[in-house]
Coordinates of C-alpha atoms and ligand atoms in Angstrom, one line a residue:
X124 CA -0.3 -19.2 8.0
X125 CA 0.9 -17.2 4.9
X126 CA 1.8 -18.8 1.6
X127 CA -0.3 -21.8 1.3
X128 CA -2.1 -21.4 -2.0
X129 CA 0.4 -20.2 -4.3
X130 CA 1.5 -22.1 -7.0
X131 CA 4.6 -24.4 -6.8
X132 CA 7.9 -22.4 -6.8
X133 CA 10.0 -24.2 -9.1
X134 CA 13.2 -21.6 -9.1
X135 CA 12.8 -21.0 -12.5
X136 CA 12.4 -17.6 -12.4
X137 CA 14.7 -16.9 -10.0
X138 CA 16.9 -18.9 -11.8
X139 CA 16.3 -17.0 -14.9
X140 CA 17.0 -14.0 -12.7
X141 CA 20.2 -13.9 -11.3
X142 CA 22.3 -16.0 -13.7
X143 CA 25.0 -13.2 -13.6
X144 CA 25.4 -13.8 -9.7
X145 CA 28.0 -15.7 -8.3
X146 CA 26.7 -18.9 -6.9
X147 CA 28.4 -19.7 -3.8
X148 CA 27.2 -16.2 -2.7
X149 CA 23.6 -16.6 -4.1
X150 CA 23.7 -19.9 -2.2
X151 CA 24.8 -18.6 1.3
X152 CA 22.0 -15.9 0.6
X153 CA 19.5 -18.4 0.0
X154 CA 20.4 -20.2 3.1
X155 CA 20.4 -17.2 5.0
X156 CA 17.0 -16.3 3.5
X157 CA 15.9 -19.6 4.0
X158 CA 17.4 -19.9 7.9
X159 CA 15.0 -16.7 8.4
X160 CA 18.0 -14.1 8.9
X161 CA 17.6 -10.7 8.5
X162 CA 19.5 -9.1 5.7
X163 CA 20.9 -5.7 5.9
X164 CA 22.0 -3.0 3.8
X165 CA 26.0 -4.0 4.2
X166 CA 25.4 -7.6 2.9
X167 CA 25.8 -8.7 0.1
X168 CA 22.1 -9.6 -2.1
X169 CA 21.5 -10.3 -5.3
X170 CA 21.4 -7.3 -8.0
X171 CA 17.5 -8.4 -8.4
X172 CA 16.7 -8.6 -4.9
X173 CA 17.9 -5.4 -4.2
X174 CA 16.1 -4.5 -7.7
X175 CA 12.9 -5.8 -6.6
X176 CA 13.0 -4.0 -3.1
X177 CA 13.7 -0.8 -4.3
X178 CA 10.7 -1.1 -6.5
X179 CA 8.4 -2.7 -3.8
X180 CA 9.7 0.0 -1.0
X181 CA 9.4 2.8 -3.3
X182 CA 5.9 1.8 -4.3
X183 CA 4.8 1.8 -1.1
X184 CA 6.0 5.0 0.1
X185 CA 4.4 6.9 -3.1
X186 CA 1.6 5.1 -2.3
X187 CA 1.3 6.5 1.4
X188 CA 2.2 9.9 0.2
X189 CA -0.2 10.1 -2.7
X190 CA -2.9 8.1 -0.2
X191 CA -2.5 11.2 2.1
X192 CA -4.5 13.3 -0.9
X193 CA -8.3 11.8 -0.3
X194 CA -8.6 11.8 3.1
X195 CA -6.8 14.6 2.9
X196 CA -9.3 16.8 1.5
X197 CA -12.2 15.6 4.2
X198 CA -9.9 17.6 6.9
X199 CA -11.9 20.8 7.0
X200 CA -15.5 19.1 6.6
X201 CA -14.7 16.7 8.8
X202 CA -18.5 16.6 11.0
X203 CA -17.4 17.5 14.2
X204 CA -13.7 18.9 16.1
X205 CA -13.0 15.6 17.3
X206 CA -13.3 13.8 13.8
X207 CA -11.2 16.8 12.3
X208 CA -8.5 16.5 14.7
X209 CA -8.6 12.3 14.6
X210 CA -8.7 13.0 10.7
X211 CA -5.8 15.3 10.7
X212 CA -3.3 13.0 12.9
X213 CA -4.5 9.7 10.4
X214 CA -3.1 12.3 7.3
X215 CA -0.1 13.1 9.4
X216 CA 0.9 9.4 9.9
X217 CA 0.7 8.3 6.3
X218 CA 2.9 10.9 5.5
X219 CA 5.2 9.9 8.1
X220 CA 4.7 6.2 6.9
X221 CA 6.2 7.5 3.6
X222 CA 9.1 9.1 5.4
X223 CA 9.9 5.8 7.1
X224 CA 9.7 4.1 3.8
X225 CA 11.9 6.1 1.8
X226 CA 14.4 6.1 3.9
X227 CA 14.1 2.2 4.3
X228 CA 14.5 2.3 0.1
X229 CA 17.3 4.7 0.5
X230 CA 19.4 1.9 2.4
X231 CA 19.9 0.5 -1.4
X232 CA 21.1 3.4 -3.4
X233 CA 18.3 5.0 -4.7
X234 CA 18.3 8.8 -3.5
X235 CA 14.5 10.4 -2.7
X236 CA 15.1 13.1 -5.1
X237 CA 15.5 10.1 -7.4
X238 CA 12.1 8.5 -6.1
X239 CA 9.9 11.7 -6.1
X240 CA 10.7 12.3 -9.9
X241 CA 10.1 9.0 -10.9
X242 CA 7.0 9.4 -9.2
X243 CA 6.2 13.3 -10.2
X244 CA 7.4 12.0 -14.0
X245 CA 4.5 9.2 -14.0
X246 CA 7.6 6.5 -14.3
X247 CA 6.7 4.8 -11.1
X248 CA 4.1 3.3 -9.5
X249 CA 1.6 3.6 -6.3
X250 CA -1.3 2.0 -4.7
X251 CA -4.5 1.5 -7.3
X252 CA -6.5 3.1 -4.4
X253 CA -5.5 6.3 -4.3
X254 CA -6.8 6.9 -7.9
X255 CA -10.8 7.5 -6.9
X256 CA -12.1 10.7 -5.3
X257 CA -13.6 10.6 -2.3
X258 CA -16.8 11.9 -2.7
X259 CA -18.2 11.9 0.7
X260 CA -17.6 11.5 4.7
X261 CA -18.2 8.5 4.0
X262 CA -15.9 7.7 1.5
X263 CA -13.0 8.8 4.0
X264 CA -14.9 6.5 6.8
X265 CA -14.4 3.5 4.1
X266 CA -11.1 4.5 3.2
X267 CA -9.7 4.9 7.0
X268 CA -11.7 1.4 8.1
X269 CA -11.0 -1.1 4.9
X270 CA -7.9 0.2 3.3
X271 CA -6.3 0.7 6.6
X272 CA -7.2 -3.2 7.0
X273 CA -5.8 -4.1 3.5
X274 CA -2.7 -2.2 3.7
X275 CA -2.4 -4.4 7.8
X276 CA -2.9 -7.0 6.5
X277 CA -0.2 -7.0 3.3
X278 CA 2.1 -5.1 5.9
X279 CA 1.9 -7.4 9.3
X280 CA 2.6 -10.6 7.1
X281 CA 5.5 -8.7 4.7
X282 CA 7.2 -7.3 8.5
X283 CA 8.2 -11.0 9.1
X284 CA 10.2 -10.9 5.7
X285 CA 13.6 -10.7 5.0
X286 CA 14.9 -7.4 4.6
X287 CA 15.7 -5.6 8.2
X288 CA 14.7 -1.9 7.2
X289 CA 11.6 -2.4 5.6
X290 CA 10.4 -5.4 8.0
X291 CA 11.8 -2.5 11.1
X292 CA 9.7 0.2 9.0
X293 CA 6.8 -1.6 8.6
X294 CA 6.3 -2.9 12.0
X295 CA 6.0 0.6 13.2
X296 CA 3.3 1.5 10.5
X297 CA 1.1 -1.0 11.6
X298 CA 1.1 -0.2 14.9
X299 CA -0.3 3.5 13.9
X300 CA -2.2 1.9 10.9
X301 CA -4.5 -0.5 13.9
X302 CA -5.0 2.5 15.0
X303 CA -6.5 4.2 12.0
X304 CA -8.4 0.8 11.2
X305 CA -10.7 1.3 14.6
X306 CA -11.2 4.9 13.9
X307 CA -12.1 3.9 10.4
X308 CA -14.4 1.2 12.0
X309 CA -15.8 3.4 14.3
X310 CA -16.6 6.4 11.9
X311 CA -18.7 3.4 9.6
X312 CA -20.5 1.7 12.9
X313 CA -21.2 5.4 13.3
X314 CA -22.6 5.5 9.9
X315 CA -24.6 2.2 9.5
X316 CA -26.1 2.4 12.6
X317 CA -27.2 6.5 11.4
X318 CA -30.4 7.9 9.9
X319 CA -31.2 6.3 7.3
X320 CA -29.6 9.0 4.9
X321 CA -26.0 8.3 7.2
X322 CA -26.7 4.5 6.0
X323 CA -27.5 5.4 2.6
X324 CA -24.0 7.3 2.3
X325 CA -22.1 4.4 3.6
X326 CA -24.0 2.1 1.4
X327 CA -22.8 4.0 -1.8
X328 CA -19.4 4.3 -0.3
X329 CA -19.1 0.5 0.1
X330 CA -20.8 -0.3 -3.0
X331 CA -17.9 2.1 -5.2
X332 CA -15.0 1.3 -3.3
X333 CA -15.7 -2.6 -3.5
X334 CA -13.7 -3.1 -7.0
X335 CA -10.7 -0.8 -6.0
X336 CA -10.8 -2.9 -2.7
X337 CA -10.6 -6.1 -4.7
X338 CA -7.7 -4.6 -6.6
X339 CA -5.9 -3.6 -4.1
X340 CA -3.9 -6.9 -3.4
X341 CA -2.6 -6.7 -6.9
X342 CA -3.4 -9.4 -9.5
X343 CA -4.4 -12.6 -8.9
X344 CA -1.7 -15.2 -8.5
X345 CA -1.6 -16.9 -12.1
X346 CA -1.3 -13.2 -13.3
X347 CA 1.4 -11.5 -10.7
X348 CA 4.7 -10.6 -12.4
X349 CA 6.8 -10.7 -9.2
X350 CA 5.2 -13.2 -6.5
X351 CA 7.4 -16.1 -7.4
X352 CA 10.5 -13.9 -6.9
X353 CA 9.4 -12.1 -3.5
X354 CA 8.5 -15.0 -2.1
X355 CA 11.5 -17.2 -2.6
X356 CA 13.0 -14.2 -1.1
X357 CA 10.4 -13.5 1.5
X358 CA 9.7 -10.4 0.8
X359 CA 6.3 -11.1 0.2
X360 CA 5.4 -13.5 2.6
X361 CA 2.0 -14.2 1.0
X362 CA 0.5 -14.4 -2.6
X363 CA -1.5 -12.0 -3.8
X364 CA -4.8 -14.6 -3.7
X365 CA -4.2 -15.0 -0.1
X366 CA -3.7 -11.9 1.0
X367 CA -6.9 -11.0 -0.7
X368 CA -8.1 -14.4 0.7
X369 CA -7.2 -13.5 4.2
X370 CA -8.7 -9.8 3.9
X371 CA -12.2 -11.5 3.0
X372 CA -12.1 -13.7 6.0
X373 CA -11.5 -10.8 8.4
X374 CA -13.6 -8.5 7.0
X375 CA -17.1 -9.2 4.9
X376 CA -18.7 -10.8 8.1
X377 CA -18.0 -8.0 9.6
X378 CA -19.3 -5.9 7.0
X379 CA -22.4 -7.8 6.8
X380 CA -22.9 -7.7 10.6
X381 CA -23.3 -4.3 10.1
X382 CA -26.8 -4.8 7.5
X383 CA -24.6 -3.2 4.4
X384 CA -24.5 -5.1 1.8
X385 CA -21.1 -5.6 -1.0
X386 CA -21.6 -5.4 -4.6
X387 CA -20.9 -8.7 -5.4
X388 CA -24.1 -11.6 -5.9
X389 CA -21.3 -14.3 -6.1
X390 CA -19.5 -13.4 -2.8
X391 CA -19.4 -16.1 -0.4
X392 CA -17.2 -18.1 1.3
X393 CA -16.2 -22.5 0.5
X394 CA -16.5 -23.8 3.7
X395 CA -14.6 -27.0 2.1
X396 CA -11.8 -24.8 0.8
X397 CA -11.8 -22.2 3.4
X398 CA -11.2 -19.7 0.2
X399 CA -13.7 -16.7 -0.9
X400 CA -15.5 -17.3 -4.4
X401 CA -16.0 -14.0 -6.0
X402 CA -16.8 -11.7 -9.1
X403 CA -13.3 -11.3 -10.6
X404 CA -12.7 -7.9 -10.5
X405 CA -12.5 -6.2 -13.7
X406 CA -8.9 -6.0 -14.6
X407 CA -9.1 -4.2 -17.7
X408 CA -9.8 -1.3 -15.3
X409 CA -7.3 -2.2 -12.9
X410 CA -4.5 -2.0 -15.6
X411 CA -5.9 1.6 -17.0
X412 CA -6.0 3.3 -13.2
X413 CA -2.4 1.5 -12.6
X414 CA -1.2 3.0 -15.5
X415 CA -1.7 6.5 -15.2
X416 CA -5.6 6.6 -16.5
X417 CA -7.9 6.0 -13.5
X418 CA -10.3 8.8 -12.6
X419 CA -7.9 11.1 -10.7
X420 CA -4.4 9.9 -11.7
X421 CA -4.0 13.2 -13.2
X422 CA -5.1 15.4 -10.2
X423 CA -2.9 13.2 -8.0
X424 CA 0.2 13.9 -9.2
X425 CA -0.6 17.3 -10.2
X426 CA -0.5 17.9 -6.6
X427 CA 2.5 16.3 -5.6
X428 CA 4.1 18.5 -8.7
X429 CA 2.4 21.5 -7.2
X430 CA 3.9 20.8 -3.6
X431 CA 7.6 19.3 -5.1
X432 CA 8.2 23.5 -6.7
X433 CA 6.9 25.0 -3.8
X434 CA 9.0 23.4 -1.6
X435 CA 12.0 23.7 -3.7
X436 CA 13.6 26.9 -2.3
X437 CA 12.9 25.1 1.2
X438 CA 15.3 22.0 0.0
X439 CA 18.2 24.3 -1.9
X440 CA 18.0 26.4 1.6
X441 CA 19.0 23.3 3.5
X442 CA 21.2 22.2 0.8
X443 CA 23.7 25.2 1.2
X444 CA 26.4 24.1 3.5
X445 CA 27.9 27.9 3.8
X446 CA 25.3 29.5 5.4
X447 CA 25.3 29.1 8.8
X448 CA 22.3 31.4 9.7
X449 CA 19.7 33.5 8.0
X450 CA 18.9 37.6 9.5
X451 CA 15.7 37.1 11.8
X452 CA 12.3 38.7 10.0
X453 CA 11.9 40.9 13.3
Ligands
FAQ136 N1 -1.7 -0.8 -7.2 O1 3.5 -8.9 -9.9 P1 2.5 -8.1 -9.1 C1 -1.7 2.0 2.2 C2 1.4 -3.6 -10.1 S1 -0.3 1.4 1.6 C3 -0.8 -0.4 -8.1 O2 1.5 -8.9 -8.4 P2 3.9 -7.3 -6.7 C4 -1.7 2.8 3.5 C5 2.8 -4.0 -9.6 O3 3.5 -2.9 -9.0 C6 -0.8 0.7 0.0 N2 0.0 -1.2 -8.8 O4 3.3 -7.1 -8.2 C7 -2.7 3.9 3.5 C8 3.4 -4.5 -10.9 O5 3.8 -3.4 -11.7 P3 5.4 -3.1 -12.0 C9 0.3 0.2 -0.7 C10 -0.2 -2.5 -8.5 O6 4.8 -6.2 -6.4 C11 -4.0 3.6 3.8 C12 2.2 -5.2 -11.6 O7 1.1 -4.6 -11.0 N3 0.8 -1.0 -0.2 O8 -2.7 1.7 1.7 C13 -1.0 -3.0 -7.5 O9 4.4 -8.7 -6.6 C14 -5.0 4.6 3.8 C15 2.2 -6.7 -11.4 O10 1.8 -7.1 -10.1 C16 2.0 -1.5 -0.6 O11 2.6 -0.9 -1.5 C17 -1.9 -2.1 -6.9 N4 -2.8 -2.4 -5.9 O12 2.6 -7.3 -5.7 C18 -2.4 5.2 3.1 C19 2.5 -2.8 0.1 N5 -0.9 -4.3 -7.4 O13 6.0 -2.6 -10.7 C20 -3.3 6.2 3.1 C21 3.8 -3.3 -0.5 C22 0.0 -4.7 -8.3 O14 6.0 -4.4 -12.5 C23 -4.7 5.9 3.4 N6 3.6 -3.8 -1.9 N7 0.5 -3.6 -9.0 O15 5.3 -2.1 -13.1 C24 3.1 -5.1 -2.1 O16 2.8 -5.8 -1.2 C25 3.1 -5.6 -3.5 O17 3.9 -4.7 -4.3 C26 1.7 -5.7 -4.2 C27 1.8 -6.1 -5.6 C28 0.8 -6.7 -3.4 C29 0.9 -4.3 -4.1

């Protein structure tokens, strides 16, 4: 199901990558990998593997922290109790996905204080996505239904892979993020079936939140840095492409059941392929937001700076083995 377009994995970058390992070990890691075992934090990996994980994992749970922020913000205009309080539990999940996640990438060495600085410091990376403002309801509708979907599913097919705590992790996310997808879904049927000023809102939604959409699954295959890697590893268990690829198929007929339309004349699927043609998103930009210079990179992180020193005295509190209890307030 996963994997069928990418180009042929010779080894040569794996190769290239782990010629300080021993190989009898690297070989009864490869079989193990190959057998479709499970590999835990005890065993022994490769320096790259673990390398590569670390980096993925933490990534991911930046990216669900920092993808907290613009739906975030939709909590108290929310139209309606019911939407607020959905809202609210959505936000409270991703944050809780990150938890799950770092302590997933924690299983490898790397301590959270370590992670939140490299994130706070601009060193490492998250999710293209979260790097737009969310201008409207509707915005947080789009977000909820087709970045839900994206992130399902990158997650579903990469919770088959090869590393036991982030496989365990993420097959708990995607159980709350199917949730979020149908209230996503439902909040945009809601929408496009509206007034005509509701439709209008989605419309524009769609129409801005194609290209960051497109991005999302990362570049395409002849341009990934890692895919070879992950996948020999399985820990991707699909190219970028077909993730993207698979995301299309699920997803733009139902968007155009709806009567909205996607930015994008050259959409359409080959019925002899069974692959998408598309507009190549517009990388240049892709590389700028990635890098720190998308439209709210800046706001992003200032917040998680903001929250990271107010929550300090909270943290050296807890970190004070000595003090066994505080004098109640009253
Ligand atoms: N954004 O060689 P590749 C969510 C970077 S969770 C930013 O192809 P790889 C839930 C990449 O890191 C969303 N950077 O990389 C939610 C690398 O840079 P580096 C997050 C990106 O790792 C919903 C360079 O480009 N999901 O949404 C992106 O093989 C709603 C070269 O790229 C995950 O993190 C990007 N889109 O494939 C929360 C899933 N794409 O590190 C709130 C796990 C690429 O060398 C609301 N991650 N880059 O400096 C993955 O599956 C993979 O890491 C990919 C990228 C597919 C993202």
């Amino acid at each position: 199901m996963y994997g069928n377009g990418y180009i042929e994995n010779d080894g040569k970058q794996v190769n290239s990558l782990t010629v300080n390992e021993d190989p009898i070990k690297l070989a009864a890691f490869e079989a193990r990998i190959a057998a479709g075992d499970k590999i835990e934090p005890q065993d022994w990996m490769p320096a790259e593997y673990k390398k590569q994980l670390i980096r993925m994992m933490e990534q991911h749970a930046h990216s669900e922290i920092i993808g907290a922020l613009p739906e975030g913000t939709w909590i108290t205009r929310a139209p309606g109790f019911r939407r607020k309080l959905a809202l609210m539990a959505k936000v409270q999940d991703e944050v809780g996905h990150g938890q799950l996640l770092y302590s997933a990438a924690e299983t490898l060495g790397k301590s959270r204080e370590e992670m939140t600085n490299d994130l706070i410091n601009g060193k490492s990376k998250y999710s293209n996505v979260f790097n737009y403002p969310a201008k409207t309801w509707a915005d947080s509708a789009v977000i909820a239904w087709l970045i839900d979907a994206g992130a399902i599913v990158n997650q579903l097919a990469n919770s088959k892979g090869s590393y036991g705590p982030y496989c365990r992790a993420l097959e708990r996310i995607c159980a709350e993020e199917s949730f979020h997808l149908k209230y996503g879904h439902d909040n945009v049927v809601f929408l496009a079936t509206g007034t005509p000023i509701q439709r209008a809102m989605v419309q524009d939604a769609l129409n801005r939140w194609w290209e960051p959409i497109m991005h999302f699954f990362g570049p395409s295959d002849k341009e990934s840095v890692h895919t070879e890697t992950l996948m020999r590893w399985k820990v991707k268990m699909g190219s970028n492409d077909d993730m993207r690829n698979m995301f299309l198929d699920m997803y733009v007929p139902k968007i155009w059941d709806l009567g909205l339309t996607l930015p994008d004349p050259n959409l359409r699927k080959n019925e002899e392929t069974g692959r998408w043609e598309y507009t190549e998103p517009n990388w240049e930009v892709f590389k700028q937001v990635i890098n720190g210079n998308g439209p709210c990179n800046k706001e992003r992180l200032a917040v998680r700076r903001k929250a990271e020193e107010n929550g300090r005295w909270v943290r050296e509190a807890l970190m004070k083995p000595e003090e066994k209890y505080v004098n109640p307030l009253a």
